[in-house]
Amino acid sequence: MSTLGIIGSGPAGFYAALRVLKNLGNAQVDMYEQLPVPYGLVRFGVAPDHPEVKNCQDRFEQVASSPRFQFIGNTKIGEDVPLSLLRKHYDALLFAYGASQDRLLGIPGEDLKGVYSARQFVGWYNGLPEFAGLKPVLDSGDHAVVIGHGNVAIDVARILLSDVDSLRKTDISEEALDALSSSKIRRVTIAGRRGPFQSSFTVAEVRELVNMASIDFRMENPELLPSYAYIRSIDRVNRIRHRGMRLAELLVKQASIKSPEQSKPESGTRKSISLKSLVSPIAFESDEDLDRTAGPESRKLSRVLFQENRFKDNHTYSHQNKVEPIPDKPPIAVPATLAFRSIGYKAVSVPGLRQELGIGFDEGKGTMMNDGAGRAFSSPETIEASAAVGKTSRRRQSKTNVIPGCYCTGWVKSGPTGVIVTTMHDAFEAADAIVKDWEMRNPFLHGTDTDSPRHGWDALREEAGLDRPWVSWDAWRRIDATEKYRGQAAGKERSKITDLKGMLEAGRFYDTKPPGQEVSNPKSDPSNSVLLLERHPHPGTETSSRNSEVIHAGLYYGPNTLKTKLCLRGKRMLYHYCEQKGVMLSRCGKLVVAQSAEQKDYLKTKLFNFADHVNAGGEGEEEKGNLPLEWHEPAEVGRMEPDVRAEFGALESTSTGIIDSHGFMVALLGDFEDAGGTSAFASAVTKIERAEGGDNGWRIFARSSQAEDDKQSDADPVPITTNILINSAGLAAIPLSNSILPQPRHIQPAYAKGTYYSYSASQPHTSRLIYPAPSSSAAPGLGTHLTMDLTGRVRFGPDVEWIDDPSDLAPNKDPGKYHAAVEEIKSYLPNVKEDCIDIDYCGIRPKLGRNAGVGTDFYIKDEGRGHDDTKDFINLLGMESPGLTSSLAIGDYVRNMAQKNR
């Protein structure tokens, strides 16, 4: 496939893009988004106190990093770009946008001040520009009503009553934080027309609600629940399969079930949430309605009127059970100054969908007509017109009403149901339909003409004549970095920009570079010409992608070593660079724990003395204070990390962190190419020799390393001449160096394979990295330590296993090796669940011999010094930890070395 255009950048769009890019090797994906920022529901729908749900953004960032992906933000399809023009430049279109319209109750008083949709409130506290300035009435009374029995209703109730201090560290909008801090709401009623068995709550959401320590949870209709004995009489398998029964078990066991009379809290008591069932709202009323002189602006909500319902049959525990109003039953008046309808959303049709593409849209359901797998259907009008002129027949309608090359997924396909995992599976199904149609050579937007290239956005933008700025993925990263930079001052992950103008300005002009701190730019020297050869198809697929992703403090490498110098400087540069470029990282810190008096002495003397040396300027004035350490006695460690064992205390390094190494490498590659550098991936070096004349540099022979490209692989290697040769080939660096240097200067390569272990349980958990105390700087590794990724997922490792083959990434499943790792983990995390520890992946570190330890210095050398036969050859050998932390400083160090040779 040449080009796929995706409309919508939420989970549905990204998961579909992931699947298509994976399964169609020649696909180019352009993703359109009407806002300047991506992620849709993940950014603007997920509650701020549920950051773990947003972890999928890391996966989406990887999708966007593909050279076959392009993001076009701040562009409205159907308005800025008509569908007829979009169709012209793509082979296929996938509609993956969400639901942007509220469903109304259709009862009197929905326009009263104090009545909102849940979508408005959720968008407001999540920083959706559409609802900035909403100003919900939070300071008029103490009772709010939420109408609807779904997860969004629970989110609304929870945010209304959450301790504001607990929200300050989240990405909730500053406007919402200020308003909630002065809110008078202390009671929330969640009302639904049916019972708990017919609700759309997930068990996890209700469990969180009933377990909130500061809030009383009450159920106003306890008679709708079965007894605990009845629940337990059902066999466990059926109980697990029956979501309603699991929900009932939770409510019976954990909720404080009281009568309606007992549910009325006295003034000044704790906050409370009540679950009310079998009621339907019939009106919102205002006391001002009784005052005929009152104007529309003064009509504020005073109460909600409900009609009581009953089940139509006795199947109370059936999810399908329907209800009917109880005849002659007077309405129930529930006093409230704030009400939310949480009864669902619906998507709206893109302008021109039917007229320009012929796609049908069900306005009532808010969904595109499709075959269930995501292939778009014709509108009924199109089918009838075709039948009238004899182009189709009723018997063939199911086959002929598919619109070739048009697909849909997510809420616009199925309606606003399910969670993100549901959306993922739906997106995969639509993507698989696209891949299948392509492989079967089915017609697309331009029939069976798949050979004519479609250039997508690159061609479309020239023709469209857009008069508004569009936002690229790099611009989004600048917006992202701006928000994170703003959030640092408030001690939170990010402070969201909530207006379109601010987003666009951040996308263009953001720069956090402090005065006097410059990042080197090879483009400043027009005589530079740099070619980067990489044997793999993508950057960082060996050591750089198989490590702990730790930003090291510089503790272990001793005074006046290259490792110490470059790690300390590289750490400063790395934190700054990532903040500037929007690369994700976390300054989480780490504890190095002591389990013996000897270990305590090592940490408190050798490492602390070394830190004092650094912080006093012993490694240079610029590194003063750059190795902050604190010592904590065992009791204090227990308060900091209750699950960690540190019998003799722990050393805390506050400058240690973790980084998205993939995002970092992508940013570096972009900077390199922007500066005029040339990258040649899948290019294997076959031979290197001195250029003719001996003093004119080097000649490199390289050819494609893509084995599947037989014609290219059999071709003669391409000769490349260079003035300066830099060998930074990672695992292949020592063999490559040995092929160039004379035998007396050869080094025996050594490879240390480290196994990493995943952990599937949520407890025990830590907020910092945990390292065992090292035995000495001569040890080959730092022990099987606890690290985590940026999503908070815990992993352990690496251990050390010497191997001969640098391509041997297969895990060693020797039970003895596994149990040794588990025992080391238990030494500092005694309550770890052994059955939740599994082998995850392996990484290989290049070592300068099998005697090389953590303290063995970097080998970065100008091999031409004193050796004319290897002039202008710079070698980087054994580049392992802390190579990632030191990388920017290493770059400067090598650049200066190269410039001396010119």
Coordinates of N, CA and C in Angstrom, one line a residue, residues 569-736:
R569 N 29.2 14.9 33.3 CA 28.9 15.9 32.3 C 27.7 15.4 31.5
G570 N 27.7 14.1 31.1 CA 26.7 13.6 30.2 C 25.3 13.6 30.9
K571 N 25.3 13.4 32.2 CA 24.1 13.4 33.0 C 23.4 14.8 32.9
R572 N 24.2 15.8 33.2 CA 23.7 17.2 33.1 C 23.2 17.5 31.7
M573 N 23.9 17.1 30.7 CA 23.5 17.4 29.3 C 22.2 16.6 28.9
L574 N 22.2 15.4 29.4 CA 21.1 14.5 29.1 C 19.8 15.0 29.6
Y575 N 19.8 15.4 30.9 CA 18.5 15.9 31.5 C 18.1 17.2 30.8
H576 N 19.0 18.1 30.4 CA 18.6 19.3 29.7 C 18.1 19.0 28.3
Y577 N 18.8 18.1 27.6 CA 18.4 17.8 26.2 C 17.0 17.2 26.2
C578 N 16.8 16.2 27.1 CA 15.5 15.6 27.1 C 14.3 16.5 27.4
E579 N 14.6 17.5 28.3 CA 13.6 18.5 28.6 C 13.3 19.4 27.4
Q580 N 14.4 19.7 26.7 CA 14.3 20.6 25.5 C 13.6 19.9 24.4
K581 N 13.8 18.6 24.2 CA 13.3 17.8 23.1 C 12.0 17.1 23.4
G582 N 11.6 17.1 24.6 CA 10.3 16.4 25.0 C 10.5 14.9 25.1
V583 N 11.8 14.4 25.3 CA 12.0 13.0 25.5 C 11.6 12.7 26.9
M584 N 10.8 11.6 27.1 CA 10.3 11.2 28.4 C 11.4 10.7 29.3
L585 N 11.4 11.2 30.5 CA 12.3 10.7 31.5 C 11.6 10.9 32.9
S586 N 12.3 10.3 33.9 CA 11.8 10.5 35.3 C 13.0 10.6 36.2
R587 N 13.1 11.6 37.0 CA 14.2 11.7 38.0 C 13.7 11.0 39.3
C588 N 13.6 9.7 39.2 CA 13.0 8.9 40.3 C 14.0 8.7 41.5
G589 N 15.3 8.8 41.2 CA 16.2 8.5 42.3 C 16.4 7.0 42.5
K590 N 17.4 6.6 43.3 CA 17.6 5.2 43.6 C 18.2 5.1 45.0
L591 N 18.0 3.9 45.6 CA 18.6 3.5 46.9 C 19.5 2.4 46.7
V592 N 20.7 2.5 47.2 CA 21.7 1.4 47.2 C 21.7 0.9 48.7
V593 N 21.2 -0.4 48.8 CA 20.9 -0.9 50.2 C 22.0 -1.7 50.7
A594 N 22.3 -1.6 52.0 CA 23.3 -2.3 52.7 C 22.7 -3.4 53.6
Q595 N 23.1 -4.6 53.5 CA 22.6 -5.7 54.3 C 23.7 -6.2 55.3
S596 N 24.8 -5.6 55.4 CA 25.9 -6.0 56.3 C 26.7 -4.8 56.7
A597 N 27.4 -4.9 57.8 CA 28.3 -3.8 58.2 C 29.3 -3.5 57.2
E598 N 29.8 -4.5 56.5 CA 30.9 -4.3 55.5 C 30.3 -3.4 54.4
Q599 N 29.1 -3.8 53.9 CA 28.5 -3.0 52.8 C 28.2 -1.6 53.3
K600 N 27.7 -1.4 54.5 CA 27.5 -0.1 55.0 C 28.8 0.8 55.0
D601 N 29.9 0.1 55.5 CA 31.1 0.8 55.5 C 31.6 1.2 54.1
Y602 N 31.4 0.3 53.1 CA 31.7 0.6 51.7 C 30.9 1.8 51.2
L603 N 29.6 1.8 51.5 CA 28.8 2.9 51.0 C 29.1 4.2 51.7
K604 N 29.3 4.2 53.0 CA 29.4 5.4 53.7 C 30.8 6.0 53.7
T605 N 31.8 5.2 53.3 CA 33.2 5.7 53.2 C 33.6 5.9 51.8
K606 N 33.8 4.8 51.1 CA 34.3 5.0 49.7 C 33.4 5.8 48.8
L607 N 32.1 5.5 48.8 CA 31.2 6.2 47.8 C 30.9 7.6 48.3
F608 N 30.7 7.8 49.6 CA 30.5 9.1 50.1 C 31.7 10.0 50.0
N609 N 32.9 9.4 50.3 CA 34.1 10.2 50.1 C 34.3 10.6 48.6
F610 N 34.0 9.7 47.7 CA 34.1 10.1 46.3 C 33.1 11.2 46.0
A611 N 31.9 11.1 46.5 CA 30.9 12.1 46.2 C 31.4 13.5 46.8
D612 N 32.0 13.5 48.0 CA 32.5 14.7 48.5 C 33.6 15.3 47.6
H613 N 34.4 14.4 47.0 CA 35.4 14.8 46.1 C 34.8 15.5 44.9
V614 N 33.7 14.9 44.3 CA 33.1 15.5 43.2 C 32.4 16.8 43.5
N615 N 31.7 16.8 44.6 CA 30.9 18.0 45.0 C 31.7 19.2 45.4
A616 N 33.0 18.9 45.8 CA 33.9 20.0 46.1 C 34.6 20.5 44.9
G617 N 34.4 20.0 43.7 CA 35.0 20.4 42.5 C 36.2 19.6 42.1
G618 N 36.4 18.4 42.7 CA 37.5 17.6 42.4 C 37.5 17.1 41.0
E619 N 36.3 17.0 40.3 CA 36.2 16.6 38.9 C 36.0 17.8 38.0
G620 N 36.3 19.0 38.5 CA 36.0 20.2 37.7 C 35.0 21.1 38.4
E621 N 35.2 22.4 38.2 CA 34.3 23.3 38.9 C 32.8 23.2 38.4
E622 N 32.7 22.8 37.1 CA 31.3 22.7 36.6 C 30.6 21.5 37.2
E623 N 31.3 20.5 37.9 CA 30.6 19.4 38.5 C 30.4 19.5 40.0
K624 N 30.7 20.7 40.5 CA 30.4 20.9 41.9 C 28.9 20.6 42.2
G625 N 28.7 19.8 43.2 CA 27.3 19.5 43.6 C 26.6 18.6 42.7
N626 N 27.3 18.0 41.7 CA 26.6 17.2 40.7 C 26.5 15.7 41.1
L627 N 26.8 15.4 42.4 CA 26.6 14.0 42.8 C 26.0 14.0 44.2
P628 N 24.7 14.5 44.3 CA 24.1 14.6 45.6 C 23.7 13.2 46.1
L629 N 24.1 12.9 47.4 CA 23.9 11.7 48.1 C 23.3 11.9 49.5
E630 N 22.5 11.0 50.0 CA 22.0 11.1 51.3 C 22.1 9.7 52.0
W631 N 22.4 9.7 53.2 CA 22.4 8.4 53.9 C 21.1 8.3 54.8
H632 N 20.5 7.1 54.8 CA 19.3 6.8 55.5 C 19.5 5.6 56.4
E633 N 19.2 5.7 57.6 CA 19.2 4.5 58.5 C 18.0 3.6 58.2
P634 N 18.1 2.4 58.7 CA 17.0 1.4 58.3 C 15.6 1.9 58.6
A635 N 15.4 2.5 59.7 CA 14.0 3.0 60.0 C 13.5 4.0 59.0
E636 N 14.4 4.9 58.6 CA 14.0 5.9 57.7 C 13.8 5.3 56.3
V637 N 14.6 4.3 55.9 CA 14.4 3.6 54.7 C 13.0 2.9 54.7
G638 N 12.6 2.4 55.8 CA 11.3 1.7 55.9 C 10.1 2.7 55.7
R639 N 10.3 4.0 56.2 CA 9.3 5.0 56.0 C 9.3 5.4 54.5
M640 N 10.4 5.5 53.9 CA 10.5 5.9 52.5 C 10.0 4.8 51.5
E641 N 10.4 3.6 51.8 CA 10.0 2.5 50.9 C 9.7 1.3 51.8
P642 N 8.4 1.2 52.2 CA 8.0 0.2 53.2 C 8.3 -1.2 52.8
D643 N 8.4 -1.5 51.5 CA 8.6 -2.9 51.0 C 10.1 -3.3 50.9
V644 N 11.0 -2.4 51.2 CA 12.4 -2.6 50.9 C 13.1 -3.0 52.2
R645 N 13.9 -4.0 52.1 CA 14.8 -4.4 53.3 C 16.1 -3.8 53.1
A646 N 16.6 -3.1 54.2 CA 17.9 -2.5 54.2 C 18.4 -2.6 55.7
E647 N 19.0 -3.8 56.0 CA 19.3 -4.1 57.4 C 20.3 -3.1 58.0
F648 N 21.1 -2.5 57.2 CA 22.1 -1.5 57.7 C 22.0 -0.2 57.1
G649 N 20.9 0.1 56.5 CA 20.7 1.4 55.9 C 20.8 1.5 54.4
A650 N 20.7 2.6 53.8 CA 20.8 2.8 52.4 C 21.3 4.2 52.0
L651 N 22.0 4.2 50.9 CA 22.5 5.4 50.3 C 21.5 5.8 49.2
E652 N 21.0 7.1 49.2 CA 20.1 7.6 48.2 C 20.8 8.5 47.3
S653 N 20.7 8.2 46.0 CA 21.2 9.0 44.9 C 20.0 9.7 44.3
T654 N 19.9 11.0 44.5 CA 18.7 11.8 44.0 C 18.8 12.2 42.5
S655 N 20.0 12.1 41.9 CA 20.1 12.5 40.5 C 20.0 11.4 39.6
T656 N 19.7 10.1 40.1 CA 19.5 9.0 39.2 C 18.1 9.1 38.6
G657 N 18.0 8.6 37.4 CA 16.7 8.6 36.7 C 16.5 7.5 35.7
I658 N 15.4 7.5 35.0 CA 15.2 6.6 33.9 C 14.7 7.4 32.7
I659 N 15.0 6.8 31.5 CA 14.8 7.6 30.3 C 14.1 6.7 29.2
D660 N 13.4 7.3 28.3 CA 12.9 6.6 27.1 C 14.0 6.5 26.1
S661 N 14.8 5.5 26.1 CA 16.0 5.4 25.3 C 15.6 5.4 23.8
H662 N 14.5 4.8 23.5 CA 14.1 4.9 22.0 C 13.8 6.3 21.6
G663 N 13.0 7.0 22.4 CA 12.7 8.4 22.1 C 13.9 9.3 22.0
F664 N 14.9 9.0 22.9 CA 16.2 9.7 22.9 C 16.9 9.5 21.6
M665 N 17.0 8.3 21.2 CA 17.7 8.0 19.9 C 17.0 8.6 18.7
V666 N 15.7 8.5 18.7 CA 15.0 9.1 17.6 C 15.2 10.7 17.6
A667 N 15.2 11.3 18.7 CA 15.5 12.7 18.8 C 16.9 13.0 18.3
L668 N 17.9 12.2 18.7 CA 19.3 12.4 18.2 C 19.4 12.2 16.7
L669 N 18.7 11.2 16.2 CA 18.8 11.0 14.7 C 18.2 12.2 14.0
G670 N 17.1 12.7 14.5 CA 16.5 13.8 13.9 C 17.4 15.0 13.9
D671 N 18.1 15.3 15.0 CA 19.0 16.4 15.1 C 20.2 16.2 14.1
F672 N 20.7 15.0 14.1 CA 21.8 14.7 13.2 C 21.4 15.0 11.7
E673 N 20.3 14.5 11.3 CA 19.9 14.7 9.9 C 19.5 16.2 9.6
D674 N 18.9 16.8 10.6 CA 18.6 18.3 10.5 C 19.9 19.1 10.3
A675 N 21.0 18.6 11.0 CA 22.2 19.3 10.9 C 23.0 19.0 9.6
G676 N 22.5 18.2 8.7 CA 23.1 17.9 7.5 C 23.8 16.6 7.4
G677 N 23.7 15.7 8.5 CA 24.2 14.4 8.5 C 23.5 13.5 7.6
T678 N 24.1 12.4 7.1 CA 23.5 11.4 6.3 C 23.5 10.1 7.0
S679 N 22.4 9.4 7.0 CA 22.3 8.1 7.7 C 22.1 7.0 6.6
A680 N 22.8 5.9 6.8 CA 22.7 4.8 5.9 C 22.5 3.5 6.7
F681 N 21.2 3.2 6.9 CA 20.9 2.0 7.7 C 20.9 0.8 6.8
A682 N 21.0 -0.4 7.5 CA 21.1 -1.7 6.8 C 22.3 -1.7 5.9
S683 N 23.4 -1.1 6.4 CA 24.6 -1.0 5.6 C 25.7 -1.7 6.4
A684 N 26.1 -2.8 6.0 CA 27.2 -3.6 6.7 C 28.5 -3.3 6.1
V685 N 29.5 -3.0 7.0 CA 30.9 -2.8 6.6 C 31.6 -4.1 6.4
T686 N 32.1 -4.3 5.2 CA 32.8 -5.5 4.8 C 34.3 -5.4 4.9
K687 N 34.9 -4.2 4.8 CA 36.3 -4.1 4.8 C 36.6 -2.6 5.0
I688 N 37.8 -2.3 5.7 CA 38.3 -1.0 5.8 C 39.8 -1.0 5.5
E689 N 40.2 0.0 4.7 CA 41.7 0.0 4.4 C 42.1 1.5 4.2
R690 N 43.4 1.7 4.3 CA 43.9 3.1 4.1 C 43.6 3.5 2.7
A691 N 43.2 4.7 2.5 CA 43.0 5.3 1.1 C 44.3 5.3 0.4
E692 N 44.2 5.5 -0.9 CA 45.4 5.5 -1.8 C 46.2 6.7 -1.3
G693 N 47.5 6.4 -1.2 CA 48.4 7.5 -0.8 C 48.8 7.4 0.7
G694 N 48.0 6.7 1.4 CA 48.3 6.4 2.8 C 47.9 7.6 3.8
D695 N 48.1 8.8 3.3 CA 47.8 10.0 4.2 C 46.5 10.6 3.9
N696 N 45.7 10.0 3.1 CA 44.4 10.6 2.6 C 43.2 10.0 3.2
G697 N 43.3 9.5 4.5 CA 42.1 9.0 5.1 C 41.9 7.5 4.9
W698 N 40.7 7.1 4.9 CA 40.3 5.7 4.9 C 39.3 5.4 3.8
R699 N 39.3 4.2 3.4 CA 38.3 3.7 2.4 C 37.5 2.6 3.1
I700 N 36.2 2.8 3.1 CA 35.3 1.8 3.7 C 34.5 1.1 2.6
F701 N 34.3 -0.2 2.7 CA 33.5 -0.9 1.8 C 32.3 -1.4 2.5
A702 N 31.1 -1.1 2.0 CA 29.8 -1.4 2.7 C 28.8 -1.9 1.6
R703 N 27.9 -2.8 2.1 CA 26.8 -3.2 1.2 C 25.6 -3.4 2.1
S704 N 24.5 -3.6 1.4 CA 23.2 -3.8 2.2 C 23.3 -5.0 3.0
S705 N 22.8 -4.9 4.3 CA 22.7 -6.1 5.1 C 21.3 -6.7 5.2
Q706 N 20.4 -6.3 4.3 CA 19.1 -6.8 4.2 C 19.2 -8.1 3.4
A707 N 19.2 -9.2 4.1 CA 19.4 -10.5 3.5 C 18.3 -10.9 2.5
E708 N 17.1 -10.3 2.7 CA 16.0 -10.7 1.8 C 16.1 -10.0 0.5
D709 N 17.0 -9.0 0.4 CA 17.2 -8.3 -0.9 C 18.3 -9.0 -1.6
D710 N 18.1 -10.1 -2.3 CA 19.1 -11.0 -2.8 C 20.0 -10.2 -3.8
K711 N 19.3 -9.4 -4.7 CA 20.1 -8.7 -5.7 C 21.1 -7.8 -5.1
Q712 N 20.6 -7.0 -4.1 CA 21.5 -6.1 -3.4 C 22.6 -6.8 -2.7
S713 N 22.3 -7.9 -2.0 CA 23.2 -8.6 -1.2 C 24.4 -9.2 -2.0
D714 N 24.1 -9.6 -3.2 CA 25.1 -10.2 -4.1 C 25.9 -9.1 -4.8
A715 N 25.5 -7.9 -4.7 CA 26.2 -6.8 -5.4 C 27.6 -6.5 -4.7
D716 N 28.5 -6.0 -5.5 CA 29.8 -5.6 -4.9 C 29.7 -4.5 -3.9
P717 N 30.5 -4.6 -2.8 CA 30.4 -3.6 -1.8 C 30.7 -2.2 -2.4
V718 N 30.1 -1.2 -1.9 CA 30.3 0.2 -2.3 C 31.4 0.8 -1.6
P719 N 32.5 1.4 -2.3 CA 33.6 2.0 -1.6 C 33.2 3.5 -1.1
I720 N 33.6 3.8 0.1 CA 33.3 5.2 0.6 C 34.6 5.7 1.2
T721 N 35.0 6.9 0.8 CA 36.2 7.5 1.3 C 35.9 8.5 2.3
T722 N 36.7 8.5 3.4 CA 36.5 9.5 4.5 C 37.8 10.0 5.0
N723 N 37.9 11.2 5.5 CA 39.1 11.7 6.1 C 39.3 11.2 7.5
I724 N 38.2 11.1 8.2 CA 38.3 10.6 9.6 C 37.4 9.4 9.8
L725 N 37.9 8.3 10.4 CA 37.1 7.1 10.6 C 36.9 7.0 12.1
I726 N 35.6 6.9 12.5 CA 35.2 6.7 13.9 C 34.5 5.4 14.1
N727 N 35.1 4.5 14.9 CA 34.5 3.2 15.1 C 33.7 3.2 16.4
S728 N 32.4 3.2 16.3 CA 31.5 3.1 17.5 C 30.5 2.0 17.2
A729 N 31.0 0.8 16.8 CA 30.1 -0.2 16.3 C 29.6 -1.1 17.4
G730 N 29.7 -0.7 18.7 CA 29.1 -1.5 19.7 C 29.6 -2.9 19.9
L731 N 28.8 -3.9 19.7 CA 29.2 -5.3 19.9 C 30.2 -5.7 18.8
A732 N 30.2 -5.0 17.7 CA 31.1 -5.3 16.6 C 32.4 -4.5 16.6
A733 N 32.5 -3.6 17.6 CA 33.6 -2.6 17.5 C 34.9 -3.2 17.7
I734 N 35.1 -4.1 18.6 CA 36.4 -4.7 18.8 C 36.8 -5.6 17.6
P735 N 36.0 -6.5 17.1 CA 36.4 -7.2 15.8 C 36.7 -6.2 14.7
L736 N 36.0 -5.2 14.6 CA 36.2 -4.2 13.5 C 37.6 -3.5 13.7

